[in-house]
Amino acid sequence: MEFYIHVSAVEDIRRVRVEETLTVGELLAGHAEPGASAWLEETEEPLDPAGTLAAVGVADRAHIHLSRCRRVQVAVRYGGQTKNRHFPPAATVNAVFAWAVGPQGFKLTDAERAKHTLGVCGGQTEADRDAHVGSLATDCAACFDLAPKVRYAG
Amino acid sequence: MSAVDVQMATPDQRSFHAHLERVPFQAGVDHGRWRVVGIAWPHAIIAVAAAPRPDSPAEFHLRMELTGYPQQAPIITAWDPVADGVLAARKRPRGEIVSVVFRADWEHGRALYAPYDRIALQSHPNWAREYPGQAWNSSRDIIFVVSDLHRLLNSDDYQGASR
């Protein structure tokens, strides 16, 4: 089977081909630093290291995150305020955006939400909505600016 | 491309094909975010998926002119695969920000109004300085372009288009 591996603090993803009888622990031993766990994308709990990839539900072309961070402290800055929340490392930027603009976040209206986006603090580009927060974290913490989308003119 | 094709190909063509093989591009294909419709060098047509909207297409075709890639930015034309020509204004994706990028009233609709389009960048020499995070440079690749277009077409700003 083939799937994609995301690693903490590394934006590039890798594609690997392994037997589906491989265990999660064996995958970690070959592709992650000691003490790391594995998560399926957008899931809260790490995969059982004793289970085979097939048994724990890893499908072909799945996205798996390998990290020593059990949770990532996410900070989102907007309008002079900062809101914080912990996310699993395999949460996507899309999930962070949904929280940041929602009722637990900055409570943006539908119209405002359509005009805003997330960028990594200090960066110049929009964060990839499918990127994992763990891949954008340093020391298990990530920071985003909720900012107006660029509107090209003149 | 076959091994013979690779030998015959020009450097820009080889670079483009190599970038299509990059993991993030292939992950996007697997994810259904975009697909290569066809390549007839120096042109390639890539379809980018759009969020579901009433009576709107599931994807938009972009025809890219890739001479000099990646030193030069592509010329990106919103394309009508049925008419095999420039996409008519009424069929273009709409949205407050999306409509600006896909405007048809500029350069006869043959280029996108974004700083990763060659014509737009050449006619707005200030854009490279004003939009450094979005402007094309030789370190960019086709993934940069399709990722941004996919973001636009799957944002809350995107309101759909006529079929």
Short mmCIF file of C-alpha atoms in Angstrom, two decimals:
data_model
loop_
_atom_site.label_atom_id
_atom_site.label_comp_id
_atom_site.label_asym_id
_atom_site.label_seq_id
_atom_site.Cartn_x
_atom_site.Cartn_y
_atom_site.Cartn_z
CA MET A 1 0.00 0.00 0.00
CA GLU A 2 1.02 3.59 -0.54
CA PHE A 3 0.37 6.51 1.75
CA TYR A 4 1.67 9.93 2.68
CA ILE A 5 3.73 10.74 5.74
CA HIS A 6 3.74 14.14 7.43
CA VAL A 7 6.41 14.82 10.03
CA SER A 8 6.59 17.39 12.78
CA ALA A 9 8.20 20.70 11.89
CA VAL A 10 8.72 19.63 8.24
CA GLU A 11 6.40 21.07 5.60
CA ASP A 12 7.33 18.59 2.85
CA ILE A 13 5.41 15.34 2.80
CA ARG A 14 6.74 11.96 1.74
CA ARG A 15 5.09 9.08 -0.09
CA VAL A 16 5.96 5.60 1.10
CA ARG A 17 5.09 2.13 -0.13
CA VAL A 18 4.92 -0.63 2.50
CA GLU A 19 3.15 -3.89 3.17
CA GLU A 20 -0.18 -3.46 4.95
CA THR A 21 0.94 -6.14 7.40
CA LEU A 22 3.54 -3.71 8.77
CA THR A 23 2.72 -2.60 12.31
CA VAL A 24 2.44 1.04 13.32
CA GLY A 25 5.41 0.47 15.63
CA GLU A 26 7.52 -0.82 12.74
CA LEU A 27 6.50 2.18 10.64
CA LEU A 28 7.54 4.51 13.45
CA ALA A 29 10.86 2.71 13.87
CA GLY A 30 11.65 3.21 10.22
CA HIS A 31 10.37 6.74 9.66
CA ALA A 32 10.19 8.67 12.94
CA GLU A 33 12.37 9.75 15.80
CA PRO A 34 12.29 7.75 19.05
CA GLY A 35 9.26 8.42 21.19
CA ALA A 36 7.04 9.45 18.29
CA SER A 37 3.45 8.34 17.75
CA ALA A 38 1.35 8.13 14.59
CA TRP A 39 -2.02 9.76 13.85
CA LEU A 40 -4.37 9.47 10.92
CA GLU A 41 -5.25 12.89 9.48
CA GLU A 42 -7.90 14.77 11.47
CA THR A 43 -8.01 12.22 14.29
CA GLU A 44 -7.57 12.90 17.99
CA GLU A 45 -5.90 9.75 19.30
CA PRO A 46 -2.66 8.12 18.16
CA LEU A 47 -2.71 4.75 16.44
CA ASP A 48 -1.99 1.60 18.43
CA PRO A 49 1.68 0.82 17.75
CA ALA A 50 0.99 -2.92 18.05
CA GLY A 51 -1.66 -2.89 15.32
CA THR A 52 -0.98 -3.52 11.67
CA LEU A 53 -1.62 -0.63 9.30
CA ALA A 54 -4.61 -2.46 7.84
CA ALA A 55 -6.04 -3.26 11.27
CA VAL A 56 -5.86 0.33 12.55
CA GLY A 57 -7.61 1.65 9.44
CA VAL A 58 -4.81 3.05 7.32
CA ALA A 59 -6.16 3.05 3.77
CA ASP A 60 -4.28 3.35 0.52
CA ARG A 61 -3.27 7.02 -0.12
CA ALA A 62 -4.05 7.95 3.50
CA HIS A 63 -2.18 10.76 5.25
CA ILE A 64 -0.39 9.87 8.50
CA HIS A 65 1.36 12.24 10.87
CA LEU A 66 4.40 11.12 12.87
CA SER A 67 5.30 13.24 15.87
CA ARG A 68 6.61 13.30 19.42
CA CYS A 69 4.12 16.10 20.17
CA ARG A 70 0.94 14.66 21.64
CA ARG A 71 -0.75 18.02 21.20
CA VAL A 72 0.19 21.23 19.41
CA GLN A 73 -0.44 24.54 21.14
CA VAL A 74 -2.02 26.68 18.41
CA ALA A 75 -2.22 30.45 18.71
CA VAL A 76 -4.25 32.53 16.25
CA ARG A 77 -3.81 36.31 16.17
CA TYR A 78 -6.53 38.63 14.88
CA GLY A 79 -7.36 42.27 15.50
CA GLY A 80 -4.85 42.65 18.32
CA GLN A 81 -6.15 39.57 20.17
CA THR A 82 -4.79 36.04 20.43
CA LYS A 83 -6.81 32.88 20.97
CA ASN A 84 -5.21 29.56 21.92
CA ARG A 85 -6.25 25.95 21.66
CA HIS A 86 -4.57 22.56 21.62
CA PHE A 87 -4.91 20.46 18.48
CA PRO A 88 -3.65 16.97 17.67
CA PRO A 89 -0.63 17.20 15.35
CA ALA A 90 -2.58 15.64 12.47
CA ALA A 91 -5.25 18.35 12.53
CA THR A 92 -5.26 20.31 9.30
CA VAL A 93 -5.00 24.07 8.89
CA ASN A 94 -8.58 23.83 7.63
CA ALA A 95 -9.68 22.65 11.09
CA VAL A 96 -7.79 25.51 12.73
CA PHE A 97 -9.47 28.00 10.39
CA ALA A 98 -12.93 26.59 11.18
CA TRP A 99 -12.27 26.99 14.90
CA ALA A 100 -10.65 30.43 14.56
CA VAL A 101 -13.58 31.98 12.68
CA GLY A 102 -16.26 30.09 14.63
CA PRO A 103 -18.11 30.66 17.91
CA GLN A 104 -15.14 29.51 20.03
CA GLY A 105 -12.82 31.72 18.01
CA PHE A 106 -13.23 35.23 16.69
CA LYS A 107 -16.88 34.83 15.65
CA LEU A 108 -16.54 36.11 12.09
CA THR A 109 -19.68 36.57 10.02
CA ASP A 110 -20.11 34.53 6.83
CA ALA A 111 -19.12 37.59 4.79
CA GLU A 112 -16.02 38.20 6.91
CA ARG A 113 -15.04 34.55 6.83
CA ALA A 114 -15.03 34.57 3.03
CA LYS A 115 -12.52 37.42 3.02
CA HIS A 116 -10.04 36.02 5.55
CA THR A 117 -7.42 33.34 5.57
CA LEU A 118 -4.68 31.90 7.78
CA GLY A 119 -0.98 32.51 7.32
CA VAL A 120 1.90 31.34 9.47
CA CYS A 121 2.94 34.20 11.74
CA GLY A 122 5.65 36.25 10.12
CA GLY A 123 5.14 34.62 6.72
CA GLN A 124 3.91 36.13 3.46
CA THR A 125 1.83 33.31 2.02
CA GLU A 126 -1.42 31.63 2.93
CA ALA A 127 -1.00 28.41 4.85
CA ASP A 128 -1.90 25.30 2.87
CA ARG A 129 -5.34 24.31 4.18
CA ASP A 130 -4.39 20.62 3.97
CA ALA A 131 -1.12 21.02 5.87
CA HIS A 132 -0.98 19.45 9.33
CA VAL A 133 -0.50 21.84 12.24
CA GLY A 134 2.23 19.55 13.53
CA SER A 135 4.20 20.14 10.34
CA LEU A 136 4.02 23.90 10.90
CA ALA A 137 4.93 23.69 14.60
CA THR A 138 8.17 24.42 16.38
CA ASP A 139 8.58 22.82 19.82
CA CYS A 140 4.95 21.63 19.66
CA ALA A 141 3.58 25.15 19.13
CA ALA A 142 2.25 26.87 16.00
CA CYS A 143 1.19 30.45 15.39
CA PHE A 144 -1.13 31.78 12.70
CA ASP A 145 -2.40 35.20 11.69
CA LEU A 146 -6.04 35.42 10.65
CA ALA A 147 -5.71 38.06 7.96
CA PRO A 148 -7.64 39.51 5.01
CA LYS A 149 -7.06 37.68 1.75
CA VAL A 150 -4.84 39.43 -0.75
CA ARG A 151 -6.82 41.36 -3.34
CA TYR A 152 -4.75 42.13 -6.41
CA ALA A 153 -5.02 45.66 -7.75
CA GLY A 154 -3.26 48.20 -9.91
CA MET B 1 7.32 10.94 -20.81
CA SER B 2 9.33 7.98 -22.10
CA ALA B 3 13.14 7.91 -21.85
CA VAL B 4 13.38 8.91 -25.52
CA ASP B 5 10.94 11.77 -24.96
CA VAL B 6 13.00 12.98 -22.02
CA GLN B 7 16.12 13.11 -24.19
CA MET B 8 14.28 15.07 -26.87
CA ALA B 9 12.54 17.40 -24.45
CA THR B 10 13.60 20.97 -23.85
CA PRO B 11 14.81 22.02 -20.36
CA ASP B 12 11.52 23.77 -19.58
CA GLN B 13 9.57 20.69 -20.59
CA ARG B 14 11.78 18.44 -18.49
CA SER B 15 11.40 20.75 -15.48
CA PHE B 16 7.62 20.79 -15.83
CA HIS B 17 7.36 17.01 -16.05
CA ALA B 18 9.68 16.64 -13.05
CA HIS B 19 7.48 18.96 -11.02
CA LEU B 20 4.39 16.97 -11.94
CA GLU B 21 6.08 13.99 -10.27
CA ARG B 22 6.67 15.84 -7.00
CA VAL B 23 4.91 14.34 -3.99
CA PRO B 24 2.68 17.37 -3.22
CA PHE B 25 1.39 17.41 -6.80
CA GLN B 26 0.67 13.69 -6.74
CA ALA B 27 -0.98 14.01 -3.31
CA GLY B 28 -3.26 16.65 -4.83
CA VAL B 29 -4.15 14.30 -7.66
CA ASP B 30 -4.88 11.48 -5.19
CA HIS B 31 -6.97 13.88 -3.13
CA GLY B 32 -8.99 14.94 -6.19
CA ARG B 33 -7.83 18.53 -5.92
CA TRP B 34 -6.49 18.70 -9.49
CA ARG B 35 -5.63 16.52 -12.47
CA VAL B 36 -3.63 16.82 -15.66
CA VAL B 37 -6.04 16.78 -18.59
CA GLY B 38 -3.40 16.84 -21.31
CA ILE B 39 -0.04 18.17 -22.40
CA ALA B 40 0.86 19.40 -25.90
CA TRP B 41 4.07 21.28 -25.26
CA PRO B 42 4.39 24.16 -24.54
CA HIS B 43 0.81 23.91 -23.35
CA ALA B 44 -0.72 21.87 -20.56
CA ILE B 45 -4.30 21.77 -19.39
CA ILE B 46 -4.89 21.14 -15.70
CA ALA B 47 -8.36 20.84 -14.16
CA VAL B 48 -8.73 22.22 -10.64
CA ALA B 49 -11.63 21.02 -8.47
CA ALA B 50 -14.10 23.57 -7.14
CA ALA B 51 -16.35 23.43 -4.09
CA PRO B 52 -19.93 22.34 -4.85
CA ARG B 53 -22.17 25.26 -5.71
CA PRO B 54 -25.66 25.13 -7.28
CA ASP B 55 -25.62 24.63 -11.05
CA SER B 56 -21.85 25.03 -11.16
CA PRO B 57 -19.14 22.78 -12.60
CA ALA B 58 -17.12 20.47 -10.38
CA GLU B 59 -13.84 21.70 -11.84
CA PHE B 60 -12.32 24.42 -13.99
CA HIS B 61 -9.83 23.86 -16.78
CA LEU B 62 -6.73 26.03 -16.91
CA ARG B 63 -4.62 26.08 -20.04
CA MET B 64 -1.01 26.91 -19.22
CA GLU B 65 1.57 28.19 -21.69
CA LEU B 66 4.86 27.06 -20.19
CA THR B 67 7.67 28.34 -22.38
CA GLY B 68 10.72 29.03 -20.23
CA TYR B 69 9.29 27.28 -17.16
CA PRO B 70 10.17 27.77 -14.34
CA GLN B 71 12.33 30.82 -15.04
CA GLN B 72 9.25 32.36 -16.62
CA ALA B 73 5.80 32.28 -15.07
CA PRO B 74 3.11 30.40 -16.97
CA ILE B 75 0.41 32.20 -18.92
CA ILE B 76 -2.77 30.79 -17.42
CA THR B 77 -5.99 30.89 -19.42
CA ALA B 78 -9.36 29.88 -18.04
CA TRP B 79 -10.33 27.30 -20.67
CA ASP B 80 -13.55 25.91 -22.05
CA PRO B 81 -12.93 22.23 -22.83
CA VAL B 82 -16.08 21.94 -24.94
CA ALA B 83 -15.47 25.00 -27.10
CA ASP B 84 -11.68 24.43 -26.92
CA GLY B 85 -11.16 28.13 -26.36
CA VAL B 86 -11.05 30.89 -23.78
CA LEU B 87 -13.77 30.48 -21.15
CA ALA B 88 -16.63 32.92 -21.65
CA ALA B 89 -17.22 35.56 -18.99
CA ARG B 90 -20.53 34.09 -17.84
CA LYS B 91 -18.92 30.70 -17.25
CA ARG B 92 -16.10 32.05 -15.06
CA PRO B 93 -15.98 31.45 -11.32
CA ARG B 94 -17.55 34.25 -9.28
CA GLY B 95 -16.73 35.76 -5.91
CA GLU B 96 -15.58 39.07 -4.55
CA ILE B 97 -11.93 38.01 -4.73
CA VAL B 98 -12.31 35.06 -7.12
CA SER B 99 -13.88 37.25 -9.85
CA VAL B 100 -10.84 39.53 -9.84
CA VAL B 101 -8.45 36.67 -10.52
CA PHE B 102 -10.71 35.20 -13.22
CA ARG B 103 -11.76 38.52 -14.77
CA ALA B 104 -12.61 38.35 -18.46
CA ASP B 105 -12.44 42.09 -19.13
CA TRP B 106 -8.66 42.22 -19.07
CA GLU B 107 -6.28 40.96 -21.79
CA HIS B 108 -9.34 39.46 -23.51
CA GLY B 109 -9.50 36.87 -20.72
CA ARG B 110 -6.37 35.09 -21.90
CA ALA B 111 -4.51 35.45 -18.58
CA LEU B 112 -5.32 35.31 -14.89
CA TYR B 113 -5.18 38.56 -12.93
CA ALA B 114 -2.71 37.18 -10.39
CA PRO B 115 1.02 37.69 -9.84
CA TYR B 116 1.84 34.11 -10.82
CA ASP B 117 0.64 34.71 -14.38
CA ARG B 118 3.32 35.88 -16.83
CA ILE B 119 1.20 38.50 -18.57
CA ALA B 120 -0.16 39.89 -15.30
CA LEU B 121 3.28 40.05 -13.77
CA GLN B 122 4.83 41.71 -16.81
CA SER B 123 2.09 44.33 -17.00
CA HIS B 124 2.29 45.04 -13.26
CA PRO B 125 6.00 45.38 -12.50
CA ASN B 126 5.11 46.55 -8.97
CA TRP B 127 3.41 43.25 -8.09
CA ALA B 128 6.60 41.29 -7.41
CA ARG B 129 7.40 43.83 -4.68
CA GLU B 130 3.85 44.32 -3.43
CA TYR B 131 2.86 40.64 -3.34
CA PRO B 132 6.11 38.76 -2.65
CA GLY B 133 4.26 35.81 -1.13
CA GLN B 134 2.11 35.36 -4.23
CA ALA B 135 4.39 36.48 -7.08
CA TRP B 136 6.07 33.99 -9.35
CA ASN B 137 9.83 33.57 -9.24
CA SER B 138 12.08 30.85 -10.57
CA SER B 139 11.90 28.91 -7.29
CA ARG B 140 8.13 28.42 -7.70
CA ASP B 141 6.55 25.44 -9.39
CA ILE B 142 3.23 24.38 -10.81
CA ILE B 143 2.12 23.19 -7.36
CA PHE B 144 2.27 26.80 -6.14
CA VAL B 145 -0.19 27.82 -8.86
CA VAL B 146 -2.69 25.00 -8.61
CA SER B 147 -2.63 25.16 -4.80
CA ASP B 148 -3.59 28.83 -4.83
CA LEU B 149 -6.30 28.30 -7.44
CA HIS B 150 -7.68 25.34 -5.49
CA ARG B 151 -7.77 27.50 -2.34
CA LEU B 152 -9.69 30.19 -4.23
CA LEU B 153 -12.18 27.77 -5.76
CA ASN B 154 -12.82 26.08 -2.42
CA SER B 155 -13.08 29.19 -0.29
CA ASP B 156 -16.23 30.72 1.15
CA ASP B 157 -15.72 33.56 -1.31
CA TYR B 158 -16.36 31.29 -4.31
CA GLN B 159 -20.01 31.62 -5.35
CA GLY B 160 -20.13 29.29 -8.34
CA ALA B 161 -20.36 29.77 -12.11
CA SER B 162 -22.69 29.06 -14.95
CA ARG B 163 -22.10 25.76 -16.70
#
